[in-house]
Amino acid sequence: MSFFNSFIHGDKLTEFMIEGHNPDARQKLSTTDVDALRQAMRTGEALRAYVLGRVVMSGRGVWAMTEQQVLMLEAGQEGVQRIEARQVEHFEAVRGRFGHTVRLTSSGRTHSMYGVDAELAQTMQEALSGLGVKASFENKPALGTLWAAYSGPHPSVNDCLADARLRLGEIGRAHV
């Protein structure tokens, strides 16, 4: 079956493996993501930042940050893992082979995700820094540049965040 995946997702796989760019890193949250995050958020919480990427041995991942917690949604796990924002010890975003890699350390455990969009990662770093978390962001240029010429249009970071905030807010009001 994985042989056929290369035909179905060939352009994206080529862009990801050869150019070092994850074409799915800067997208608006899916309805499934919004539903899962909404169930994990506390009443009155607002989204501050999120990143999309790949988690080793788990697949697609979403990390969302509110004023009170970081929510981690991974394709290979059931449910959303919650980490209180005050328990986050360190966050870093570094340029890697497949886009930015983000790492979050909490309670002595490190979580990581690769293939993350640089601008969304920087937004997450700034939001965590604003809460007093030791956070760093490595701003290096992309390894390859061909993907920019052939990749489809991506929404801006502001559009992604505004869409997620609106949809999370509407869902929250509908359930109240």
mmCIF file of N, CA, C and O in Angstrom, residues 9-69:
data_model
loop_
_atom_site.group_PDB
_atom_site.id
_atom_site.type_symbol
_atom_site.label_atom_id
_atom_site.label_comp_id
_atom_site.label_asym_id
_atom_site.label_seq_id
_atom_site.Cartn_x
_atom_site.Cartn_y
_atom_site.Cartn_z
ATOM 1 N N HIS A 9 0.580 10.735 -3.375
ATOM 2 C CA HIS A 9 1.131 11.907 -2.690
ATOM 3 C C HIS A 9 2.531 12.251 -3.205
ATOM 4 O O HIS A 9 3.299 12.886 -2.486
ATOM 5 N N GLY A 10 2.852 11.887 -4.397
ATOM 6 C CA GLY A 10 4.206 12.034 -4.923
ATOM 7 C C GLY A 10 4.770 13.430 -4.876
ATOM 8 O O GLY A 10 5.904 13.632 -4.442
ATOM 9 N N ASP A 11 4.001 14.424 -5.292
ATOM 10 C CA ASP A 11 4.495 15.797 -5.289
ATOM 11 C C ASP A 11 4.817 16.268 -3.872
ATOM 12 O O ASP A 11 5.850 16.885 -3.626
ATOM 13 N N LYS A 12 3.925 15.971 -2.940
ATOM 14 C CA LYS A 12 4.150 16.382 -1.560
ATOM 15 C C LYS A 12 5.344 15.654 -0.956
ATOM 16 O O LYS A 12 6.135 16.248 -0.243
ATOM 17 N N LEU A 13 5.462 14.350 -1.249
ATOM 18 C CA LEU A 13 6.594 13.595 -0.719
ATOM 19 C C LEU A 13 7.912 14.108 -1.285
ATOM 20 O O LEU A 13 8.902 14.220 -0.570
ATOM 21 N N THR A 14 7.933 14.430 -2.572
ATOM 22 C CA THR A 14 9.137 14.975 -3.189
ATOM 23 C C THR A 14 9.514 16.301 -2.553
ATOM 24 O O THR A 14 10.666 16.546 -2.202
ATOM 25 N N GLU A 15 8.529 17.164 -2.376
ATOM 26 C CA GLU A 15 8.775 18.465 -1.768
ATOM 27 C C GLU A 15 9.297 18.300 -0.338
ATOM 28 O O GLU A 15 10.205 18.997 0.092
ATOM 29 N N PHE A 16 8.737 17.350 0.377
ATOM 30 C CA PHE A 16 9.118 17.129 1.768
ATOM 31 C C PHE A 16 10.503 16.495 1.888
ATOM 32 O O PHE A 16 11.339 16.962 2.658
ATOM 33 N N MET A 17 10.768 15.454 1.120
ATOM 34 C CA MET A 17 12.018 14.708 1.257
ATOM 35 C C MET A 17 13.208 15.373 0.552
ATOM 36 O O MET A 17 14.308 15.378 1.074
ATOM 37 N N ILE A 18 12.996 15.925 -0.620
ATOM 38 C CA ILE A 18 14.111 16.485 -1.387
ATOM 39 C C ILE A 18 14.316 17.973 -1.092
ATOM 40 O O ILE A 18 15.431 18.425 -0.865
ATOM 41 N N GLU A 19 13.233 18.715 -1.069
ATOM 42 C CA GLU A 19 13.351 20.155 -0.859
ATOM 43 C C GLU A 19 13.394 20.548 0.613
ATOM 44 O O GLU A 19 13.705 21.677 0.945
ATOM 45 N N GLY A 20 13.019 19.628 1.506
ATOM 46 C CA GLY A 20 13.048 19.954 2.926
ATOM 47 C C GLY A 20 11.948 20.902 3.347
ATOM 48 O O GLY A 20 12.116 21.704 4.259
ATOM 49 N N HIS A 21 10.791 20.792 2.696
ATOM 50 C CA HIS A 21 9.665 21.664 3.019
ATOM 51 C C HIS A 21 8.407 20.826 3.129
ATOM 52 O O HIS A 21 8.095 20.046 2.239
ATOM 53 N N ASN A 22 7.690 20.972 4.221
ATOM 54 C CA ASN A 22 6.433 20.261 4.419
ATOM 55 C C ASN A 22 5.300 21.107 3.853
ATOM 56 O O ASN A 22 4.947 22.133 4.432
ATOM 57 N N PRO A 23 4.697 20.696 2.736
ATOM 58 C CA PRO A 23 3.633 21.510 2.134
ATOM 59 C C PRO A 23 2.377 21.581 2.991
ATOM 60 O O PRO A 23 1.521 22.433 2.757
ATOM 61 N N ASP A 24 2.256 20.719 3.973
ATOM 62 C CA ASP A 24 1.077 20.717 4.845
ATOM 63 C C ASP A 24 1.316 21.458 6.159
ATOM 64 O O ASP A 24 0.472 21.435 7.051
ATOM 65 N N ALA A 25 2.456 22.126 6.296
ATOM 66 C CA ALA A 25 2.809 22.762 7.564
ATOM 67 C C ALA A 25 2.039 24.056 7.820
ATOM 68 O O ALA A 25 1.755 24.386 8.969
ATOM 69 N N ARG A 26 1.709 24.797 6.780
ATOM 70 C CA ARG A 26 0.949 26.034 6.983
ATOM 71 C C ARG A 26 -0.415 25.889 6.334
ATOM 72 O O ARG A 26 -0.594 26.146 5.156
ATOM 73 N N GLN A 27 -1.331 25.430 7.145
ATOM 74 C CA GLN A 27 -2.708 25.262 6.709
ATOM 75 C C GLN A 27 -3.636 25.675 7.832
ATOM 76 O O GLN A 27 -3.235 25.733 8.995
ATOM 77 N N LYS A 28 -4.878 25.910 7.464
ATOM 78 C CA LYS A 28 -5.887 26.145 8.481
ATOM 79 C C LYS A 28 -6.220 24.808 9.124
ATOM 80 O O LYS A 28 -6.079 23.756 8.504
ATOM 81 N N LEU A 29 -6.622 24.839 10.378
ATOM 82 C CA LEU A 29 -6.952 23.619 11.092
ATOM 83 C C LEU A 29 -8.155 22.928 10.459
ATOM 84 O O LEU A 29 -9.109 23.586 10.035
ATOM 85 N N SER A 30 -8.106 21.604 10.417
ATOM 86 C CA SER A 30 -9.226 20.836 9.881
ATOM 87 C C SER A 30 -10.364 20.840 10.896
ATOM 88 O O SER A 30 -10.170 21.151 12.081
ATOM 89 N N THR A 31 -11.538 20.471 10.454
ATOM 90 C CA THR A 31 -12.696 20.396 11.338
ATOM 91 C C THR A 31 -12.451 19.383 12.456
ATOM 92 O O THR A 31 -12.815 19.614 13.610
ATOM 93 N N THR A 32 -11.803 18.285 12.129
ATOM 94 C CA THR A 32 -11.475 17.269 13.129
ATOM 95 C C THR A 32 -10.550 17.837 14.197
ATOM 96 O O THR A 32 -10.741 17.594 15.392
ATOM 97 N N ASP A 33 -9.540 18.600 13.762
ATOM 98 C CA ASP A 33 -8.619 19.241 14.707
ATOM 99 C C ASP A 33 -9.362 20.210 15.617
ATOM 100 O O ASP A 33 -9.160 20.214 16.836
ATOM 101 N N VAL A 34 -10.198 21.040 15.026
ATOM 102 C CA VAL A 34 -10.951 22.039 15.798
ATOM 103 C C VAL A 34 -11.842 21.346 16.826
ATOM 104 O O VAL A 34 -11.891 21.754 17.988
ATOM 105 N N ASP A 35 -12.532 20.286 16.417
ATOM 106 C CA ASP A 35 -13.404 19.562 17.346
ATOM 107 C C ASP A 35 -12.615 18.980 18.517
ATOM 108 O O ASP A 35 -13.022 19.096 19.672
ATOM 109 N N ALA A 36 -11.495 18.351 18.220
ATOM 110 C CA ALA A 36 -10.677 17.742 19.277
ATOM 111 C C ALA A 36 -10.115 18.805 20.221
ATOM 112 O O ALA A 36 -10.121 18.626 21.450
ATOM 113 N N LEU A 37 -9.624 19.908 19.674
ATOM 114 C CA LEU A 37 -9.061 20.975 20.507
ATOM 115 C C LEU A 37 -10.136 21.637 21.359
ATOM 116 O O LEU A 37 -9.916 21.943 22.523
ATOM 117 N N ARG A 38 -11.297 21.870 20.769
ATOM 118 C CA ARG A 38 -12.397 22.510 21.500
ATOM 119 C C ARG A 38 -12.787 21.689 22.727
ATOM 120 O O ARG A 38 -13.064 22.226 23.801
ATOM 121 N N GLN A 39 -12.815 20.364 22.571
ATOM 122 C CA GLN A 39 -13.177 19.497 23.696
ATOM 123 C C GLN A 39 -12.125 19.553 24.799
ATOM 124 O O GLN A 39 -12.439 19.341 25.968
ATOM 125 N N ALA A 40 -10.878 19.826 24.437
ATOM 126 C CA ALA A 40 -9.793 19.858 25.423
ATOM 127 C C ALA A 40 -9.601 21.236 26.050
ATOM 128 O O ALA A 40 -8.971 21.348 27.108
ATOM 129 N N MET A 41 -10.139 22.272 25.414
ATOM 130 C CA MET A 41 -9.970 23.626 25.941
ATOM 131 C C MET A 41 -10.938 23.888 27.086
ATOM 132 O O MET A 41 -12.030 23.331 27.137
ATOM 133 N N ARG A 42 -10.515 24.735 27.997
ATOM 134 C CA ARG A 42 -11.364 25.122 29.110
ATOM 135 C C ARG A 42 -12.262 26.285 28.679
ATOM 136 O O ARG A 42 -11.927 27.026 27.765
ATOM 137 N N THR A 43 -13.349 26.446 29.357
ATOM 138 C CA THR A 43 -14.283 27.525 29.051
ATOM 139 C C THR A 43 -13.578 28.871 29.147
ATOM 140 O O THR A 43 -12.875 29.145 30.117
ATOM 141 N N GLY A 44 -13.746 29.673 28.129
ATOM 142 C CA GLY A 44 -13.170 31.013 28.114
ATOM 143 C C GLY A 44 -11.744 31.098 27.602
ATOM 144 O O GLY A 44 -11.210 32.196 27.456
ATOM 145 N N GLU A 45 -11.113 29.966 27.338
ATOM 146 C CA GLU A 45 -9.746 29.989 26.814
ATOM 147 C C GLU A 45 -9.743 30.443 25.364
ATOM 148 O O GLU A 45 -10.662 30.140 24.608
ATOM 149 N N ALA A 46 -8.686 31.130 25.002
ATOM 150 C CA ALA A 46 -8.528 31.581 23.622
ATOM 151 C C ALA A 46 -7.218 31.035 23.053
ATOM 152 O O ALA A 46 -6.217 30.912 23.775
ATOM 153 N N LEU A 47 -7.233 30.719 21.801
ATOM 154 C CA LEU A 47 -6.042 30.215 21.115
ATOM 155 C C LEU A 47 -5.041 31.343 20.934
ATOM 156 O O LEU A 47 -5.390 32.439 20.509
ATOM 157 N N ARG A 48 -3.789 31.074 21.262
ATOM 158 C CA ARG A 48 -2.725 32.065 21.058
ATOM 159 C C ARG A 48 -1.852 31.699 19.859
ATOM 160 O O ARG A 48 -1.377 32.575 19.164
ATOM 161 N N ALA A 49 -1.602 30.396 19.667
ATOM 162 C CA ALA A 49 -0.731 29.952 18.570
ATOM 163 C C ALA A 49 -0.949 28.465 18.331
ATOM 164 O O ALA A 49 -1.442 27.757 19.210
ATOM 165 N N TYR A 50 -0.575 28.020 17.139
ATOM 166 C CA TYR A 50 -0.552 26.593 16.858
ATOM 167 C C TYR A 50 0.482 26.295 15.793
ATOM 168 O O TYR A 50 0.890 27.181 15.038
ATOM 169 N N VAL A 51 0.919 25.032 15.764
ATOM 170 C CA VAL A 51 1.835 24.550 14.730
ATOM 171 C C VAL A 51 1.348 23.190 14.247
ATOM 172 O O VAL A 51 0.741 22.430 15.003
ATOM 173 N N LEU A 52 1.600 22.922 12.979
ATOM 174 C CA LEU A 52 1.297 21.632 12.356
ATOM 175 C C LEU A 52 2.607 21.019 11.889
ATOM 176 O O LEU A 52 3.482 21.732 11.407
ATOM 177 N N GLY A 53 2.738 19.724 12.006
ATOM 178 C CA GLY A 53 3.950 19.065 11.533
ATOM 179 C C GLY A 53 3.814 17.558 11.590
ATOM 180 O O GLY A 53 2.711 17.013 11.513
ATOM 181 N N ARG A 54 4.948 16.890 11.739
ATOM 182 C CA ARG A 54 5.001 15.432 11.797
ATOM 183 C C ARG A 54 5.671 15.016 13.099
ATOM 184 O O ARG A 54 6.677 15.593 13.490
ATOM 185 N N VAL A 55 5.113 14.003 13.739
ATOM 186 C CA VAL A 55 5.672 13.456 14.970
ATOM 187 C C VAL A 55 6.247 12.084 14.634
ATOM 188 O O VAL A 55 5.578 11.271 13.986
ATOM 189 N N VAL A 56 7.477 11.843 15.042
ATOM 190 C CA VAL A 56 8.136 10.579 14.754
ATOM 191 C C VAL A 56 7.291 9.425 15.297
ATOM 192 O O VAL A 56 6.845 9.453 16.435
ATOM 193 N N MET A 57 7.093 8.420 14.477
ATOM 194 C CA MET A 57 6.349 7.202 14.817
ATOM 195 C C MET A 57 4.878 7.465 15.144
ATOM 196 O O MET A 57 4.211 6.594 15.701
ATOM 197 N N SER A 58 4.366 8.638 14.814
ATOM 198 C CA SER A 58 2.975 8.935 15.118
ATOM 199 C C SER A 58 2.245 9.556 13.939
ATOM 200 O O SER A 58 1.044 9.429 13.826
ATOM 201 N N GLY A 59 2.951 10.244 13.050
ATOM 202 C CA GLY A 59 2.307 10.884 11.902
ATOM 203 C C GLY A 59 2.042 12.350 12.142
ATOM 204 O O GLY A 59 2.785 13.034 12.847
ATOM 205 N N ARG A 60 0.962 12.823 11.576
ATOM 206 C CA ARG A 60 0.595 14.232 11.638
ATOM 207 C C ARG A 60 0.363 14.660 13.086
ATOM 208 O O ARG A 60 -0.204 13.927 13.883
ATOM 209 N N GLY A 61 0.801 15.881 13.386
ATOM 210 C CA GLY A 61 0.608 16.410 14.727
ATOM 211 C C GLY A 61 0.188 17.858 14.719
ATOM 212 O O GLY A 61 0.483 18.598 13.779
ATOM 213 N N VAL A 62 -0.538 18.259 15.750
ATOM 214 C CA VAL A 62 -0.958 19.644 15.958
ATOM 215 C C VAL A 62 -0.662 19.990 17.405
ATOM 216 O O VAL A 62 -1.032 19.244 18.313
ATOM 217 N N TRP A 63 0.026 21.108 17.619
ATOM 218 C CA TRP A 63 0.210 21.656 18.955
ATOM 219 C C TRP A 63 -0.495 23.002 18.969
ATOM 220 O O TRP A 63 -0.266 23.848 18.106
ATOM 221 N N ALA A 64 -1.356 23.193 19.938
ATOM 222 C CA ALA A 64 -2.077 24.453 20.083
ATOM 223 C C ALA A 64 -1.812 25.008 21.472
ATOM 224 O O ALA A 64 -1.757 24.260 22.450
ATOM 225 N N MET A 65 -1.655 26.321 21.543
ATOM 226 C CA MET A 65 -1.356 26.960 22.814
ATOM 227 C C MET A 65 -2.433 27.971 23.165
ATOM 228 O O MET A 65 -2.838 28.775 22.328
ATOM 229 N N THR A 66 -2.887 27.903 24.415
ATOM 230 C CA THR A 66 -3.821 28.888 24.955
ATOM 231 C C THR A 66 -3.079 29.646 26.057
ATOM 232 O O THR A 66 -1.887 29.434 26.254
ATOM 233 N N GLU A 67 -3.792 30.486 26.784
ATOM 234 C CA GLU A 67 -3.155 31.220 27.884
ATOM 235 C C GLU A 67 -2.762 30.291 29.029
ATOM 236 O O GLU A 67 -1.898 30.618 29.830
ATOM 237 N N GLN A 68 -3.407 29.127 29.112
ATOM 238 C CA GLN A 68 -3.226 28.262 30.265
ATOM 239 C C GLN A 68 -2.553 26.933 29.976
ATOM 240 O O GLN A 68 -2.022 26.313 30.888
ATOM 241 N N GLN A 69 -2.588 26.475 28.726
ATOM 242 C CA GLN A 69 -2.075 25.146 28.434
ATOM 243 C C GLN A 69 -1.620 24.993 26.991
ATOM 244 O O GLN A 69 -1.981 25.777 26.131
#
